[in-house]
Amino acid sequence: PLLKIKQQELSISTPVNNMPVEIYKNLQHTQNPKGRVLLVFHLNFLRRDRGCSNHTYEIVKMLKEDGYAIDFFSADLFGIHEFDKLQELNEKEKLIDNFYFSNYRNAKNYKKSDDIHPWDINWVNDITREFFNKVAIQNKYDYIYVHYIQWADLLKERKKLFPNTKAVYHCQD
């Protein structure tokens, strides 16, 4: 079942569950996973409507078949509507365990200069980075799989904040 955690304001001291984001927990629970992977990707790859989405879908499918739990992290680059069918598609595919969406425009400290656009060289702002760090610290992932270099800034503090997590950078278009 889908559990939608309410949106609230972001602050340094708030726990992950009080972030201005959409968090869909327990979409698919992987029993006794071989490891935990956090996928960072900008689109609903389950739609498989672009080459990069198909590519990511196949990688996630392979990891899931191999016994890994997969969480999915994204931000508001194209709008929340990009993820409208995520739950429905995941009910069929059963690939995503938890979905974390940085809806940073709803943060109390949001400024127009925080806007991220698909054509930007960096898709990370301070609000999204803070939320990502809290998700990564709380969940103690074995791997963070970053698709597209524009997300690389999310891993700036990895060695300090979650040093046991391995990072995988991947770019395909």
C-alpha positions as a Python dict, from the first residue, in 0.01 Angstrom:
ca = {
    (1, 'P'): (0, 0, 0),
    (2, 'L'): (105, 356, -68),
    (3, 'L'): (182, 571, 234),
    (4, 'K'): (199, 939, 152),
    (5, 'I'): (379, 1137, 420),
    (6, 'K'): (253, 1494, 450),
    (7, 'Q'): (455, 1788, 326),
    (8, 'Q'): (607, 2024, 580),
    (9, 'E'): (878, 2286, 596),
    (10, 'L'): (1245, 2206, 564),
    (11, 'S'): (1500, 2297, 829),
    (12, 'I'): (1840, 2158, 924),
    (13, 'S'): (1699, 2001, 1240),
    (14, 'T'): (1390, 1835, 1091),
    (15, 'P'): (1394, 1461, 1033),
    (16, 'V'): (1345, 1329, 681),
    (17, 'N'): (974, 1267, 733),
    (18, 'N'): (912, 1641, 782),
    (19, 'M'): (1065, 1754, 453),
    (20, 'P'): (873, 1946, 184),
    (21, 'V'): (878, 1643, -37),
    (22, 'E'): (667, 1357, -150),
    (23, 'I'): (781, 1036, 17),
    (24, 'Y'): (618, 715, -91),
    (25, 'K'): (718, 441, 152),
    (26, 'N'): (675, 68, 119),
    (27, 'L'): (583, 63, -248),
    (28, 'Q'): (747, -276, -271),
    (29, 'H'): (923, -439, 20),
    (30, 'T'): (1227, -649, -67),
    (31, 'Q'): (1266, -932, 183),
    (32, 'N'): (1626, -989, 303),
    (33, 'P'): (1793, -778, 35),
    (34, 'K'): (2147, -849, -82),
    (35, 'G'): (2209, -477, -45),
    (36, 'R'): (2038, -139, -60),
    (37, 'V'): (2067, 91, -362),
    (38, 'L'): (1954, 451, -395),
    (39, 'L'): (1892, 541, -759),
    (40, 'V'): (1915, 912, -843),
    (41, 'F'): (1738, 985, -1170),
    (42, 'H'): (1541, 1280, -1309),
    (43, 'L'): (1247, 1099, -1474),
    (44, 'N'): (992, 832, -1397),
    (45, 'F'): (1196, 556, -1561),
    (46, 'L'): (906, 312, -1521),
    (47, 'R'): (729, 494, -1805),
    (48, 'R'): (1004, 374, -2040),
    (49, 'D'): (925, 659, -2280),
    (50, 'R'): (1285, 767, -2348),
    (51, 'G'): (1609, 588, -2417),
    (52, 'C'): (1763, 692, -2085),
    (53, 'S'): (1452, 570, -1903),
    (54, 'N'): (1465, 233, -2077),
    (55, 'H'): (1834, 201, -1996),
    (56, 'T'): (1775, 284, -1629),
    (57, 'Y'): (1475, 51, -1615),
    (58, 'E'): (1686, -243, -1736),
    (59, 'I'): (1963, -172, -1483),
    (60, 'V'): (1713, -146, -1195),
    (61, 'K'): (1535, -461, -1313),
    (62, 'M'): (1866, -650, -1318),
    (63, 'L'): (1957, -527, -968),
    (64, 'K'): (1613, -618, -835),
    (65, 'E'): (1631, -967, -987),
    (66, 'D'): (1969, -1004, -819),
    (67, 'G'): (1810, -935, -479),
    (68, 'Y'): (1879, -566, -414),
    (69, 'A'): (1633, -327, -250),
    (70, 'I'): (1592, -18, -468),
    (71, 'D'): (1496, 328, -345),
    (72, 'F'): (1445, 609, -595),
    (73, 'F'): (1535, 978, -546),
    (74, 'S'): (1440, 1262, -777),
    (75, 'A'): (1372, 1636, -775),
    (76, 'D'): (1129, 1875, -937),
    (77, 'L'): (1296, 1928, -1275),
    (78, 'F'): (993, 1854, -1492),
    (79, 'G'): (717, 1881, -1229),
    (80, 'I'): (551, 1622, -1009),
    (81, 'H'): (326, 1523, -1302),
    (82, 'E'): (629, 1337, -1443),
    (83, 'F'): (572, 1088, -1159),
    (84, 'D'): (190, 1067, -1173),
    (85, 'K'): (185, 702, -1279),
    (86, 'L'): (477, 589, -1064),
    (87, 'Q'): (268, 397, -813),
    (88, 'E'): (51, 234, -1078),
    (89, 'L'): (351, 128, -1288),
    (90, 'N'): (540, 8, -983),
    (91, 'E'): (249, -211, -875),
    (92, 'K'): (304, -402, -1200),
    (93, 'E'): (684, -387, -1211),
    (94, 'K'): (759, -414, -835),
    (95, 'L'): (1099, -248, -872),
    (96, 'I'): (1093, 52, -634),
    (97, 'D'): (1083, 5, -258),
    (98, 'N'): (1069, 374, -159),
    (99, 'F'): (1043, 696, -360),
    (100, 'Y'): (1186, 1029, -240),
    (101, 'F'): (1093, 1341, -437),
    (102, 'S'): (1248, 1679, -356),
    (103, 'N'): (966, 1924, -408),
    (104, 'Y'): (1201, 2206, -312),
    (105, 'R'): (974, 2487, -433),
    (106, 'N'): (756, 2424, -124),
    (107, 'A'): (1043, 2476, 121),
    (108, 'K'): (1018, 2770, 361),
    (109, 'N'): (1362, 2893, 258),
    (110, 'Y'): (1299, 2855, -119),
    (111, 'K'): (1417, 3140, -338),
    (112, 'K'): (1363, 3179, -713),
    (113, 'S'): (1742, 3139, -750),
    (114, 'D'): (1698, 2781, -618),
    (115, 'D'): (1515, 2680, -934),
    (116, 'I'): (1668, 2393, -1127),
    (117, 'H'): (1613, 2347, -1500),
    (118, 'P'): (1683, 2043, -1718),
    (119, 'W'): (1934, 2245, -1923),
    (120, 'D'): (2139, 2345, -1615),
    (121, 'I'): (2484, 2192, -1570),
    (122, 'N'): (2403, 2120, -1204),
    (123, 'W'): (2065, 1983, -1091),
    (124, 'V'): (2140, 2021, -720),
    (125, 'N'): (2043, 2311, -497),
    (126, 'D'): (2097, 2342, -121),
    (127, 'I'): (1742, 2230, -39),
    (128, 'T'): (1765, 1914, -247),
    (129, 'R'): (2117, 1839, -118),
    (130, 'E'): (2005, 1867, 243),
    (131, 'F'): (1710, 1634, 184),
    (132, 'F'): (1927, 1387, -8),
    (133, 'N'): (2187, 1380, 272),
    (134, 'K'): (1918, 1305, 530),
    (135, 'V'): (1774, 1025, 316),
    (136, 'A'): (2119, 873, 257),
    (137, 'I'): (2225, 897, 622),
    (138, 'Q'): (1898, 757, 756),
    (139, 'N'): (1885, 463, 514),
    (140, 'K'): (2253, 359, 516),
    (141, 'Y'): (2270, 256, 150),
    (142, 'D'): (2534, 19, 21),
    (143, 'Y'): (2535, 196, -317),
    (144, 'I'): (2415, 524, -459),
    (145, 'Y'): (2367, 503, -834),
    (146, 'V'): (2375, 850, -990),
    (147, 'H'): (2255, 872, -1347),
    (148, 'Y'): (2380, 1190, -1515),
    (149, 'I'): (2670, 1402, -1398),
    (150, 'Q'): (2430, 1689, -1321),
    (151, 'W'): (2346, 1504, -997),
    (152, 'A'): (2712, 1459, -893),
    (153, 'D'): (2699, 1748, -648),
    (154, 'L'): (2473, 1535, -427),
    (155, 'L'): (2776, 1324, -342),
    (156, 'K'): (3007, 1610, -246),
    (157, 'E'): (2991, 1524, 124),
    (158, 'R'): (2956, 1147, 84),
    (159, 'K'): (3291, 1054, 239),
    (160, 'K'): (3214, 1261, 548),
    (161, 'L'): (2840, 1193, 591),
    (162, 'F'): (2799, 834, 466),
    (163, 'P'): (3151, 701, 409),
    (164, 'N'): (3056, 333, 381),
    (165, 'T'): (2832, 397, 82),
    (166, 'K'): (2983, 334, -260),
    (167, 'A'): (2898, 575, -540),
    (168, 'V'): (2835, 473, -900),
    (169, 'Y'): (2825, 749, -1161),
    (170, 'H'): (2667, 664, -1492),
    (171, 'C'): (2575, 867, -1796),
    (172, 'Q'): (2400, 736, -2102),
    (173, 'D'): (2197, 924, -2359),
}
